PDB file of C-alpha atoms and ligand atoms in Angstrom:
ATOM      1  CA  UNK A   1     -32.811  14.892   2.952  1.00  0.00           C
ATOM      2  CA  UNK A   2     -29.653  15.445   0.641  1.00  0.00           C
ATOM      3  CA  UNK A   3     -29.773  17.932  -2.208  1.00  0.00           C
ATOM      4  CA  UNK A   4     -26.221  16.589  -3.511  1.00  0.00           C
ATOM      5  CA  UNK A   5     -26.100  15.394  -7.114  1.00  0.00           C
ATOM      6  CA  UNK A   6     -26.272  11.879  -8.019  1.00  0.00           C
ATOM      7  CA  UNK A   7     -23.511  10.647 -10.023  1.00  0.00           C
ATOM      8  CA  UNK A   8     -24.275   8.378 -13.062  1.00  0.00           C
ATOM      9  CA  UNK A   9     -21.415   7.169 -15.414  1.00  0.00           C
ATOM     10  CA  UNK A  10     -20.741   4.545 -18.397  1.00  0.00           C
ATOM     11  CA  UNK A  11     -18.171   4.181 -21.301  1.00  0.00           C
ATOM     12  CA  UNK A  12     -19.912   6.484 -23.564  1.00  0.00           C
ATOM     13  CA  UNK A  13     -23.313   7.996 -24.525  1.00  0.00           C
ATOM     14  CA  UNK A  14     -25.278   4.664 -23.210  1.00  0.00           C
ATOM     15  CA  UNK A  15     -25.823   5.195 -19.646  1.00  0.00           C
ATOM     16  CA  UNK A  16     -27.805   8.522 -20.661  1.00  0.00           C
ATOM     17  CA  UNK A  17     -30.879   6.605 -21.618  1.00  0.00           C
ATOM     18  CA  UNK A  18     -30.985   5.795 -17.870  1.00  0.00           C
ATOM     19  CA  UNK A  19     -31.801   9.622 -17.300  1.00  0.00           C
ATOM     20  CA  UNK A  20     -35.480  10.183 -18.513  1.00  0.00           C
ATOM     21  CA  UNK A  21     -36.243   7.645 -16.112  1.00  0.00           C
ATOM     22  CA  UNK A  22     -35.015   9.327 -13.056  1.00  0.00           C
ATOM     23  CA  UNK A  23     -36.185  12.580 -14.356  1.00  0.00           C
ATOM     24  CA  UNK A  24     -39.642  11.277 -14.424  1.00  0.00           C
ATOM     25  CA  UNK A  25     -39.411   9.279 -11.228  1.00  0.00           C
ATOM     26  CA  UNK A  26     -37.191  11.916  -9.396  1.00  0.00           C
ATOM     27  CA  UNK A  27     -37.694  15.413 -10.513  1.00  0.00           C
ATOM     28  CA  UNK A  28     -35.691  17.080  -7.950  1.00  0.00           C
ATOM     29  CA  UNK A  29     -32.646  15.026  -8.402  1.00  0.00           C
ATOM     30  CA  UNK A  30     -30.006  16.528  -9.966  1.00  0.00           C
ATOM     31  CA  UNK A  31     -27.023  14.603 -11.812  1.00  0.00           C
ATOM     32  CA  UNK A  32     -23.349  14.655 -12.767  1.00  0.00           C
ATOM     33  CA  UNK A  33     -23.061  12.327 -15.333  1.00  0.00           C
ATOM     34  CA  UNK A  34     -19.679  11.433 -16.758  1.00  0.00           C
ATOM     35  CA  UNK A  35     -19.064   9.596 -20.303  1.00  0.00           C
ATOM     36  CA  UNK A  36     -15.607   7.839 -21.181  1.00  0.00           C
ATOM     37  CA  UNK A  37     -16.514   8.565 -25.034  1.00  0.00           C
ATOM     38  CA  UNK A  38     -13.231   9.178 -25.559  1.00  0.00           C
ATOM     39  CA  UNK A  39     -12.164   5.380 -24.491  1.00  0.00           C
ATOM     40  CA  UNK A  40     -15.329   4.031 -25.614  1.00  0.00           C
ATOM     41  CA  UNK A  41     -15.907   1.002 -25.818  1.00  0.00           C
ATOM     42  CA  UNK A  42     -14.977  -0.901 -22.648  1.00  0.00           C
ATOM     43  CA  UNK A  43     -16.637  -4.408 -23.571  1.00  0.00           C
ATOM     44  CA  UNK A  44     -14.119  -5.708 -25.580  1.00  0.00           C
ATOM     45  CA  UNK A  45     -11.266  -4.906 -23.238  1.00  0.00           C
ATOM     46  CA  UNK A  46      -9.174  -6.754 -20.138  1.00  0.00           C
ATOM     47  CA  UNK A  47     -10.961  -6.620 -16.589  1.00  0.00           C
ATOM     48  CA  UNK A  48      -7.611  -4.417 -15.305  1.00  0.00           C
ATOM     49  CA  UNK A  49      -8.207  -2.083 -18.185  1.00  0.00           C
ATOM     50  CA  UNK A  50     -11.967  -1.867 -16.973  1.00  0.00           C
ATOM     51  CA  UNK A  51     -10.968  -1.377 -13.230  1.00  0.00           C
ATOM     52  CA  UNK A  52      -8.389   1.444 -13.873  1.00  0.00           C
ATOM     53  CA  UNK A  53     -10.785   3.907 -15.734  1.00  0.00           C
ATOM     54  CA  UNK A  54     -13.711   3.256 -13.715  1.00  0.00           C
ATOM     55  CA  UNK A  55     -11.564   3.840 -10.756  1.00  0.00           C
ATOM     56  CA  UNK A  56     -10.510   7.253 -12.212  1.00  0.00           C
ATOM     57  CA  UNK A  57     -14.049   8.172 -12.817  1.00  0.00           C
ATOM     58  CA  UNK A  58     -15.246   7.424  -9.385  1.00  0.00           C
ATOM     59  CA  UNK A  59     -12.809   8.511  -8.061  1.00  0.00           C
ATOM     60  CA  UNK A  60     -13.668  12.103  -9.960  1.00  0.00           C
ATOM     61  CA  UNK A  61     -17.414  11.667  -9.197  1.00  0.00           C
ATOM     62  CA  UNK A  62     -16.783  11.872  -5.422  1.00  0.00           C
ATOM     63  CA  UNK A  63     -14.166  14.322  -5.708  1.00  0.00           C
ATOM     64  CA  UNK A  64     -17.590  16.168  -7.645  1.00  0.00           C
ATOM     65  CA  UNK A  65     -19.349  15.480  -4.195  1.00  0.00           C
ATOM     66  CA  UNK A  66     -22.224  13.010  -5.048  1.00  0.00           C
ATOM     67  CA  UNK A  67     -24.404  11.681  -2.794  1.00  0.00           C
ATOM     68  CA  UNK A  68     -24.803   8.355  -4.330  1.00  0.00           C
ATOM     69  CA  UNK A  69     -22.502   6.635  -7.559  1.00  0.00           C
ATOM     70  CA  UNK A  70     -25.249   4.278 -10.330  1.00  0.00           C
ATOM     71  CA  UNK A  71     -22.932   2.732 -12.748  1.00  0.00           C
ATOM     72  CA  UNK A  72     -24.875   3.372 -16.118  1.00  0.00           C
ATOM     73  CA  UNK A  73     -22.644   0.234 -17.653  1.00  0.00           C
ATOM     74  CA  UNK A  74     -23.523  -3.341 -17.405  1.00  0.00           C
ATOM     75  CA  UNK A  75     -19.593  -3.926 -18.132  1.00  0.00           C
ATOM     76  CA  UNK A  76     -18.450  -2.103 -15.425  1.00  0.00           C
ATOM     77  CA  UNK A  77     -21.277  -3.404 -13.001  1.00  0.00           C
ATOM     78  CA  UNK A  78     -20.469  -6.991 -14.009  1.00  0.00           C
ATOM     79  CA  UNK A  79     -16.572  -6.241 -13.642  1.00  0.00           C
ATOM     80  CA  UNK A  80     -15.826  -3.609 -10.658  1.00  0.00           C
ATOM     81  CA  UNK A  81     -18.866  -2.955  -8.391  1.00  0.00           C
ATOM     82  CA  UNK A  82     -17.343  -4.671  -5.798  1.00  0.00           C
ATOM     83  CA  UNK A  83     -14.043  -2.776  -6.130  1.00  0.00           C
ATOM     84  CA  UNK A  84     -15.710   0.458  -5.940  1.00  0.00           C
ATOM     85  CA  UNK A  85     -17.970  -0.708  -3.196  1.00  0.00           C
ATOM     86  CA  UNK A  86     -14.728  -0.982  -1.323  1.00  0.00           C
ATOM     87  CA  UNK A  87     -13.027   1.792  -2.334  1.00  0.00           C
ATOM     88  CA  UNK A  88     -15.875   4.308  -1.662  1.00  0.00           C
ATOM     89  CA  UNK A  89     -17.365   2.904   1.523  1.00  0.00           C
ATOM     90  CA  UNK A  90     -19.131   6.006   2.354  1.00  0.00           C
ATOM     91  CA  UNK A  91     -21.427   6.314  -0.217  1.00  0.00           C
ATOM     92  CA  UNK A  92     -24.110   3.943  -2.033  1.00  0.00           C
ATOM     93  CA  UNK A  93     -23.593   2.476  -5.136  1.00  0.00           C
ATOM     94  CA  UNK A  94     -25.505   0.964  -7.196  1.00  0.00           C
ATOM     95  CA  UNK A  95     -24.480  -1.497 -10.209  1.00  0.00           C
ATOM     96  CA  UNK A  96     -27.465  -1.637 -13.696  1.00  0.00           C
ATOM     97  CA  UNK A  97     -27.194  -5.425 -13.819  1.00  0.00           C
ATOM     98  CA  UNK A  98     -29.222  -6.352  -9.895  1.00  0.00           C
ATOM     99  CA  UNK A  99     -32.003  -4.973 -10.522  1.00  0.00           C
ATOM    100  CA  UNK A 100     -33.048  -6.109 -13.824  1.00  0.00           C
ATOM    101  CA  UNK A 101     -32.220  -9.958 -12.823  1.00  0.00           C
ATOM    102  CA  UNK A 102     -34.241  -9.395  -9.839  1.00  0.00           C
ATOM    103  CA  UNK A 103     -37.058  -8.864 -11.777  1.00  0.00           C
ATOM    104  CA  UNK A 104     -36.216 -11.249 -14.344  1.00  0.00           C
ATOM    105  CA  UNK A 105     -36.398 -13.984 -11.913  1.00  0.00           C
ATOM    106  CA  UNK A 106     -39.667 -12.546 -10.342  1.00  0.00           C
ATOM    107  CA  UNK A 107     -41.356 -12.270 -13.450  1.00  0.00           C
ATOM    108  CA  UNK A 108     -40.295 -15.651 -15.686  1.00  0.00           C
ATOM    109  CA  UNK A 109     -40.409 -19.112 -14.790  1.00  0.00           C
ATOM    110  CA  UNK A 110     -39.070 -22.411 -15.792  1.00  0.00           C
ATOM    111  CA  UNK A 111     -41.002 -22.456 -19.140  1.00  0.00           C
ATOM    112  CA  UNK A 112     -39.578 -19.432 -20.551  1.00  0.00           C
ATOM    113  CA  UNK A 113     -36.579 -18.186 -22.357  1.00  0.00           C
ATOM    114  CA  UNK A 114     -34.923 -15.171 -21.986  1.00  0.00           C
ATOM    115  CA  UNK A 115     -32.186 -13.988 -23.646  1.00  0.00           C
ATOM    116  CA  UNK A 116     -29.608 -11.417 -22.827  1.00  0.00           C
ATOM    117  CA  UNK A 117     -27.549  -9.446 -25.127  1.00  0.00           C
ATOM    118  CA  UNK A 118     -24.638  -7.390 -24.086  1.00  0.00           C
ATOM    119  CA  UNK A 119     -20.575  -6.680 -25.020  1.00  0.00           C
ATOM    120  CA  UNK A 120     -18.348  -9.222 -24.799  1.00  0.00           C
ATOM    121  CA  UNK A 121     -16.765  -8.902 -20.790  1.00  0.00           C
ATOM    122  CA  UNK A 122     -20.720  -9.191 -19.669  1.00  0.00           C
ATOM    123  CA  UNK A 123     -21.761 -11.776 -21.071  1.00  0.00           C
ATOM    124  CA  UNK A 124     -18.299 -14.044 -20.449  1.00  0.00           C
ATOM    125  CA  UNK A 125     -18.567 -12.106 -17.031  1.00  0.00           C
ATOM    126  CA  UNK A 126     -22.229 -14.209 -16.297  1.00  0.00           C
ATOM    127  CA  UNK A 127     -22.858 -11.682 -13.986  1.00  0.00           C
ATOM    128  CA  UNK A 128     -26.581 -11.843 -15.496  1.00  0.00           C
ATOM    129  CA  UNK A 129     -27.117 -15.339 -14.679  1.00  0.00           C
ATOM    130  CA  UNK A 130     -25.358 -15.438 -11.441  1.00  0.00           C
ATOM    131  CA  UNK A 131     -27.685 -12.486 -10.256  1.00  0.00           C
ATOM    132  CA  UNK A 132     -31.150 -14.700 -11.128  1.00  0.00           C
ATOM    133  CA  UNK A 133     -29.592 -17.303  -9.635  1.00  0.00           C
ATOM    134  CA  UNK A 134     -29.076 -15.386  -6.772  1.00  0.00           C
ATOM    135  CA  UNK A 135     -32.432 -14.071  -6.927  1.00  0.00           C
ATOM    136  CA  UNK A 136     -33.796 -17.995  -7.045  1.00  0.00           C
ATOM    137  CA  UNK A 137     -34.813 -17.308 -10.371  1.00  0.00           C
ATOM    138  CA  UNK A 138     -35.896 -20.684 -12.394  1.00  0.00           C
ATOM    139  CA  UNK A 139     -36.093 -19.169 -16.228  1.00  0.00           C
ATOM    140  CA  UNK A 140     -33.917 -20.575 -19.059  1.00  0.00           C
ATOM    141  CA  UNK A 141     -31.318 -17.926 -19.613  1.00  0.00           C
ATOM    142  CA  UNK A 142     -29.115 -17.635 -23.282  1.00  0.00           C
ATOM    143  CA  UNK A 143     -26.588 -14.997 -23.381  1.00  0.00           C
ATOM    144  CA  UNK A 144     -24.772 -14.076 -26.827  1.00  0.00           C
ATOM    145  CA  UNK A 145     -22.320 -10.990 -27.166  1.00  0.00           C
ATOM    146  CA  UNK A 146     -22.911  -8.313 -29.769  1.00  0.00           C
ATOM    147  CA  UNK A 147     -19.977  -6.183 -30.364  1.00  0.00           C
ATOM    148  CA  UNK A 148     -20.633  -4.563 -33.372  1.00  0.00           C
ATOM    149  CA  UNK A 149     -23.351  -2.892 -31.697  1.00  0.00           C
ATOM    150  CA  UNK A 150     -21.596   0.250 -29.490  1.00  0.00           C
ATOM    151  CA  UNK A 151     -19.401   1.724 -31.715  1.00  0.00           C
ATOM    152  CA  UNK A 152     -22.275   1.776 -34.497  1.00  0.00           C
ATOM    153  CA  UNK A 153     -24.632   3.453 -31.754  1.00  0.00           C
ATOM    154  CA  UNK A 154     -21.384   5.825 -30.562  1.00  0.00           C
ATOM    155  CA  UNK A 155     -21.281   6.930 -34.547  1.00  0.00           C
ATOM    156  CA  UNK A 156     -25.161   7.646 -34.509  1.00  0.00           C
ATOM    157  CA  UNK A 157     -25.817   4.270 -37.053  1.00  0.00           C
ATOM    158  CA  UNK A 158     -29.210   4.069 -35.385  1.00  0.00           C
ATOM    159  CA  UNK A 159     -31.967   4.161 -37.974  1.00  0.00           C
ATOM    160  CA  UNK A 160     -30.587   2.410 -40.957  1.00  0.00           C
ATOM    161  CA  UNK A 161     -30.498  -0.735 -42.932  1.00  0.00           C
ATOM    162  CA  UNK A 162     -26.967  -0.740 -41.157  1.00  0.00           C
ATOM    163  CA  UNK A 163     -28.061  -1.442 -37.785  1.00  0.00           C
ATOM    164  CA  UNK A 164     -31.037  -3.588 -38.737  1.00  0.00           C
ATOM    165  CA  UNK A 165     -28.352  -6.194 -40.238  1.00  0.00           C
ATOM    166  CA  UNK A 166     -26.503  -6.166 -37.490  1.00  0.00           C
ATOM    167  CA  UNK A 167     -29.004  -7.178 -35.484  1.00  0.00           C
ATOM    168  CA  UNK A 168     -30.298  -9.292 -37.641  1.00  0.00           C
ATOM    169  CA  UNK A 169     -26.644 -11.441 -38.071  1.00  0.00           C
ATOM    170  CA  UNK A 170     -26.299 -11.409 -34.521  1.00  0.00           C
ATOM    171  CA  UNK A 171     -30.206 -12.304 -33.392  1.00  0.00           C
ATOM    172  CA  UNK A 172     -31.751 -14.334 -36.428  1.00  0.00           C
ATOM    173  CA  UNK A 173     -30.514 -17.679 -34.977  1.00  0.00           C
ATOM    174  CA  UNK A 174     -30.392 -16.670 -31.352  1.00  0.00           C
ATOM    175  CA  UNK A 175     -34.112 -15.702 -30.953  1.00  0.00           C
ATOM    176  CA  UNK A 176     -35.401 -18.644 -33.316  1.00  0.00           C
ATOM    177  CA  UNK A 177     -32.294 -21.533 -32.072  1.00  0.00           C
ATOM    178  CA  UNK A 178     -33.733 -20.779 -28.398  1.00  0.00           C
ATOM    179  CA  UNK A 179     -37.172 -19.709 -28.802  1.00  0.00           C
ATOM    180  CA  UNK A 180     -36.899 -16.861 -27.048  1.00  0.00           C
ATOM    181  CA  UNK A 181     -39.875 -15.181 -25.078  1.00  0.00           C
ATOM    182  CA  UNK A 182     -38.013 -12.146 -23.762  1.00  0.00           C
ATOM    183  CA  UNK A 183     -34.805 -10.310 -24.232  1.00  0.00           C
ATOM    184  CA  UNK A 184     -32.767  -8.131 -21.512  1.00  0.00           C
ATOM    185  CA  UNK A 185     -30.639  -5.276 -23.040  1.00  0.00           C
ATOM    186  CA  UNK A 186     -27.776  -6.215 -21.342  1.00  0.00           C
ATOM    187  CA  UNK A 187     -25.975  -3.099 -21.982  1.00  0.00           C
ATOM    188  CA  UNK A 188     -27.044   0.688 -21.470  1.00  0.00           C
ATOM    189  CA  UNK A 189     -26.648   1.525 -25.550  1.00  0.00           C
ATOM    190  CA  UNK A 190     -28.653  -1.035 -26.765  1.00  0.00           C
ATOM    191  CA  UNK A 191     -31.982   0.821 -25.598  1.00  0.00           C
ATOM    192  CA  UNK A 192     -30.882   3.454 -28.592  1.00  0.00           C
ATOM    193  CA  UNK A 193     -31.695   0.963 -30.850  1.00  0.00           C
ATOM    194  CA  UNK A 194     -34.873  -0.846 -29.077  1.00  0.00           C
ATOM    195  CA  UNK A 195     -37.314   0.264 -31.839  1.00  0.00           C
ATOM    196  CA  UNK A 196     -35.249  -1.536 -34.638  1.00  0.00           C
ATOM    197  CA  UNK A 197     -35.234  -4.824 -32.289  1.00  0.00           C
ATOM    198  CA  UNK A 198     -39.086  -4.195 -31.836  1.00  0.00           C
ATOM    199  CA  UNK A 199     -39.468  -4.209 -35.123  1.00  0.00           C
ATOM    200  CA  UNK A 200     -37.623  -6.637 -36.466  1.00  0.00           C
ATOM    201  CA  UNK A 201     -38.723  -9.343 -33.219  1.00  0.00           C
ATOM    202  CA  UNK A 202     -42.288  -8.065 -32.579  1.00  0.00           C
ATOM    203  CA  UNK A 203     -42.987 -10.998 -30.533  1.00  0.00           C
ATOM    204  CA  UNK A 204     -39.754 -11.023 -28.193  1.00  0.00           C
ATOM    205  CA  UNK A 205     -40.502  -8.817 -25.019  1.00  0.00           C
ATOM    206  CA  UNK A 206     -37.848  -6.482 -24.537  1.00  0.00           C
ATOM    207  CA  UNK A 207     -36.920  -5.802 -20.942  1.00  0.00           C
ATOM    208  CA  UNK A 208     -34.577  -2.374 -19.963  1.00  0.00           C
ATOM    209  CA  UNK A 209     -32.254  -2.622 -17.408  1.00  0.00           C
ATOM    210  CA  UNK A 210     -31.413   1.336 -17.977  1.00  0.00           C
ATOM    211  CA  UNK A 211     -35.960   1.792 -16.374  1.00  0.00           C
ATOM    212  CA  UNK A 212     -35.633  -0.798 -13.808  1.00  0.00           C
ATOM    213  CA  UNK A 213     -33.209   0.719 -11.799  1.00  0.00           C
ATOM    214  CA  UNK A 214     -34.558   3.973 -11.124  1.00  0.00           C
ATOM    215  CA  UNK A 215     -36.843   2.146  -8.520  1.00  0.00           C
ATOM    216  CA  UNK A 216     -34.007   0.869  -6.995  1.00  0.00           C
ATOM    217  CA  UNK A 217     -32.286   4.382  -6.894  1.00  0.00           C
ATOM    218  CA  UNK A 218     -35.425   5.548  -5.060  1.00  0.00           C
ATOM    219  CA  UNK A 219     -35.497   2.884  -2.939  1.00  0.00           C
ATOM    220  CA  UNK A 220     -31.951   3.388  -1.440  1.00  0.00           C
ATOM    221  CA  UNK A 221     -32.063   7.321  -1.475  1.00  0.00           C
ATOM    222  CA  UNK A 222     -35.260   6.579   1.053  1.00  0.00           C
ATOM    223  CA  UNK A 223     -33.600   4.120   2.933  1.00  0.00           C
ATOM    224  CA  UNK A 224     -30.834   6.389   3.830  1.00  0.00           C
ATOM    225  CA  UNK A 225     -33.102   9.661   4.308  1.00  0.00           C
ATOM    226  CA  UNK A 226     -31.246  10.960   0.788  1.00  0.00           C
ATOM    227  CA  UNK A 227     -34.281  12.385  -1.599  1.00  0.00           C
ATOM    228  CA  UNK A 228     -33.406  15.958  -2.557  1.00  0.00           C
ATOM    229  CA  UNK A 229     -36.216  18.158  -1.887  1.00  0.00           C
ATOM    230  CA  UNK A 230     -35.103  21.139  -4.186  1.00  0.00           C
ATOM    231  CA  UNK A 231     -31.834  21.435  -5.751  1.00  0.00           C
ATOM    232  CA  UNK A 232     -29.839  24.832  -7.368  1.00  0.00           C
ATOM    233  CA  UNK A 233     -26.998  22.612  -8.525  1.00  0.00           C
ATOM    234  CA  UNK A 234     -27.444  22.326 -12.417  1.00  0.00           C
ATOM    235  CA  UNK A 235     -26.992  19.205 -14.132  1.00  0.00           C
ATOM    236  CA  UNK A 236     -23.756  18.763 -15.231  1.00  0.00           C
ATOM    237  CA  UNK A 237     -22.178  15.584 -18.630  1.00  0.00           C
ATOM    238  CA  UNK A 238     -18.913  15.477 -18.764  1.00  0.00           C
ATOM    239  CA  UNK A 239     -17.089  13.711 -21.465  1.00  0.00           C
ATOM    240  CA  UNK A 240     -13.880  12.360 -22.032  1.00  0.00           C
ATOM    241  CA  UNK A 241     -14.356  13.606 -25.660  1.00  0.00           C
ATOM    242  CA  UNK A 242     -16.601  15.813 -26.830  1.00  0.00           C
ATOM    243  CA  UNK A 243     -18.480  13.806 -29.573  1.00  0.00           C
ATOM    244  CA  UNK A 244     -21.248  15.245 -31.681  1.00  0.00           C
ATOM    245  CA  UNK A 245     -23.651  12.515 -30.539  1.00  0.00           C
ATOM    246  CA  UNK A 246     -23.443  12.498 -26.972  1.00  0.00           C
ATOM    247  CA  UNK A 247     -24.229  16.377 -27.489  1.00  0.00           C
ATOM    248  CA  UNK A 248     -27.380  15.741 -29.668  1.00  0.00           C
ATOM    249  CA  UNK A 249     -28.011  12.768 -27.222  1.00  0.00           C
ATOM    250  CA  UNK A 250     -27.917  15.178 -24.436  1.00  0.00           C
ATOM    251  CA  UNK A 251     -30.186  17.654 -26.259  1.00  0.00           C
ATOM    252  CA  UNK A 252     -32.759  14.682 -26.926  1.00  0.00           C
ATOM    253  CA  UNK A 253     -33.131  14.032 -23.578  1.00  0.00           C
ATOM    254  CA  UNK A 254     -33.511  17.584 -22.379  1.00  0.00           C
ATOM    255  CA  UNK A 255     -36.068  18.322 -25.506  1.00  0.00           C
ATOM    256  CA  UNK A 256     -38.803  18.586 -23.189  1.00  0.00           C
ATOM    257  CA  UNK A 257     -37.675  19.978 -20.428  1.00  0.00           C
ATOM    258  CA  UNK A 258     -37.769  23.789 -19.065  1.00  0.00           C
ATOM    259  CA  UNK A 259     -33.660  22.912 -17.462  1.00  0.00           C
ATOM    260  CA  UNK A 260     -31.184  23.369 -19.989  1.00  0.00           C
ATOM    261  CA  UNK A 261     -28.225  20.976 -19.308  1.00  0.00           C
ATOM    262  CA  UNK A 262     -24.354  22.227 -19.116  1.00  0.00           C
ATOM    263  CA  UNK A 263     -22.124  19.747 -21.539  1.00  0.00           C
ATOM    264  CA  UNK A 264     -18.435  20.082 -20.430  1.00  0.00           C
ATOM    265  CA  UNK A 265     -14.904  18.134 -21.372  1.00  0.00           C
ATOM    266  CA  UNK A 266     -13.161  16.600 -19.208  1.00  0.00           C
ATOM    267  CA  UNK A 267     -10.167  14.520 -20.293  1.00  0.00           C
ATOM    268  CA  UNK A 268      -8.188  12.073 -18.234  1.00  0.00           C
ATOM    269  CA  UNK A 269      -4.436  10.876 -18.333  1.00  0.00           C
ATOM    270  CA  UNK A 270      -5.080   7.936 -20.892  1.00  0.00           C
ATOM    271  CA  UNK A 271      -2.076   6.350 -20.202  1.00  0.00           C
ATOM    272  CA  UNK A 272      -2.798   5.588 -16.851  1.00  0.00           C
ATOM    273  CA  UNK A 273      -5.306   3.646 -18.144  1.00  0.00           C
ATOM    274  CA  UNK A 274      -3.758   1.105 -20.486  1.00  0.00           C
ATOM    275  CA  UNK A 275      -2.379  -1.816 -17.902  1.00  0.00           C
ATOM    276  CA  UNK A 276      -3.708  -4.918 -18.740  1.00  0.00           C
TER     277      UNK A 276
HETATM  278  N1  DGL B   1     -22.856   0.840 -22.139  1.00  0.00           N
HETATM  279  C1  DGL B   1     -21.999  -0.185 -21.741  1.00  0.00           C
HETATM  280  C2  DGL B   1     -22.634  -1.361 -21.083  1.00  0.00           C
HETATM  281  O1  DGL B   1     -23.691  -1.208 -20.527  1.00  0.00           O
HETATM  282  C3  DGL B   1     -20.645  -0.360 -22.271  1.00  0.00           C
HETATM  283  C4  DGL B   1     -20.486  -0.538 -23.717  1.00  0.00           C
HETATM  284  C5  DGL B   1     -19.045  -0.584 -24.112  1.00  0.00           C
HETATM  285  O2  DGL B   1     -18.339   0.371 -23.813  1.00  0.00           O
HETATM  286  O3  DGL B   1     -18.622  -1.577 -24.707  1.00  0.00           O
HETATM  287  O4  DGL B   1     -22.082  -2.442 -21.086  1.00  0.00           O
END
């Protein structure tokens, strides 16, 4: 048993919709999650750029004392994992991107194509495909990067004709070119805007990397004889920068729940962040 927190991080407000999911799955877990929303996004920028911030922010998380590290970002999972494996021996941690291929290649088979959408370093990263491949998966994989889509989701461009074109100039051909039976949201914002891709594809399965891995977070945490059996640590979001959305996000998620959640700032030395 281990009543530390669990730390959860990603470059903004997108690893958040990973949270519900624990909470149903493990309701005496508590969590430190940390947001980069002030250097926000990460996709579209070098691998050494990637390496130095996550590095900062795990480094922070076990300063914080978790008990366990899930990157809540498919671009740092398909850049660093192994870095921070190394650098953090000690304690598990667990990358979004496993988990979901694992199942990917379970559940499809050589007659079906699935598609997977994420920022740019993912999907040139093919961290997706190496991980089916890994898994023996046989399914027809098509990747395509969406850029646009973060920093509209980081501004709170969710429900609007705005986002639905977006989609739509990034998607149209890609779901019809490849006939498409399934999609993975290959990055931890794009469940924000699931509906509109439901809607606009009702046909396309969508599959959620940010669900998927709480089973794997359970899985580990019982391995190692980790669960928390009560916990009076509070759950704690830090940001880099204190954006309105990430605090509405936060309330969202907390809407239905009797704990109230404690939104802090934290900012780091940006310009130890900027080699390339
Ligand atoms: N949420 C992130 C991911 O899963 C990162 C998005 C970004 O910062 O570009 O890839």
């Amino acid at each position: 048993m281990d009543n530390r927190p669990i730390g959860f991080f990603d470059s903004g407000l997108g690893g958040l919709t990973c949270i519900p999911y624990l909470m149903k799955a493990l309701p005496e877990e508590k969590i430190i999650y940390f947001g980069d929303t002030a250097r926000t996004p990460y996709g579209s920028k070098a691998t050494s750029t990637i390496m130095n911030f996550s590095r900062e922010i795990a480094d922070f998380l076990v300063m914080s004392n978790v008990k366990m590290i899930v990157i809540a970002c498919n671009t740092v999972s398909a850049t660093c994992l192994e870095d921070l494996r190394e650098r953090f021996p000690q304690i598990p941690i667990l990358g979004i991107i496993d988990p979901a291929a694992k199942k990917v290649a379970e559940d499809f088979g050589s007659d079906d194509n699935v598609g997977i959408i994420g920022t740019k370093v993912t999907i040139a990263s093919k961290a997706y495909e190496r991980c089916i491949d890994e898994h023996e998966g046989k399914v027809n994989i098509h990747e395509v990067a969406c850029p646009a889509f973060v920093p509209l989701i980081e501004e709170g461009i969710i429900e609007n004709d705005i986002m639905d074109l977006t989609i739509k100039y990034y998607m149209d051909d890609f779901v019809k070119n490849n006939d498409l039976d399934a999609v993975i949201l290959g990055c931890t914002h794009y469940p924000l805007i699931k509906d509109n891709i439901k809607r606009i594809y009702p046909d396309l399965e969508i599959i959620n990397p940010s669900s998927i891995i709480v089973n794997d977070i359970k899985k580990v945490l019982e391995e190692n004889d980790m669960l928390a059996d009560r916990s009076d640590f509070r759950n704690v979001f830090y940001a880099s920068d204190l954006s309105e959305n990430f605090i509405n996000m936060i309330d969202h998620i907390f809407e239905n729940e009797s704990e109230e959640a404690k939104v802090k700032f934290l900012n780091f030395d940006l310009e130890r962040g900027e080699g390339k």
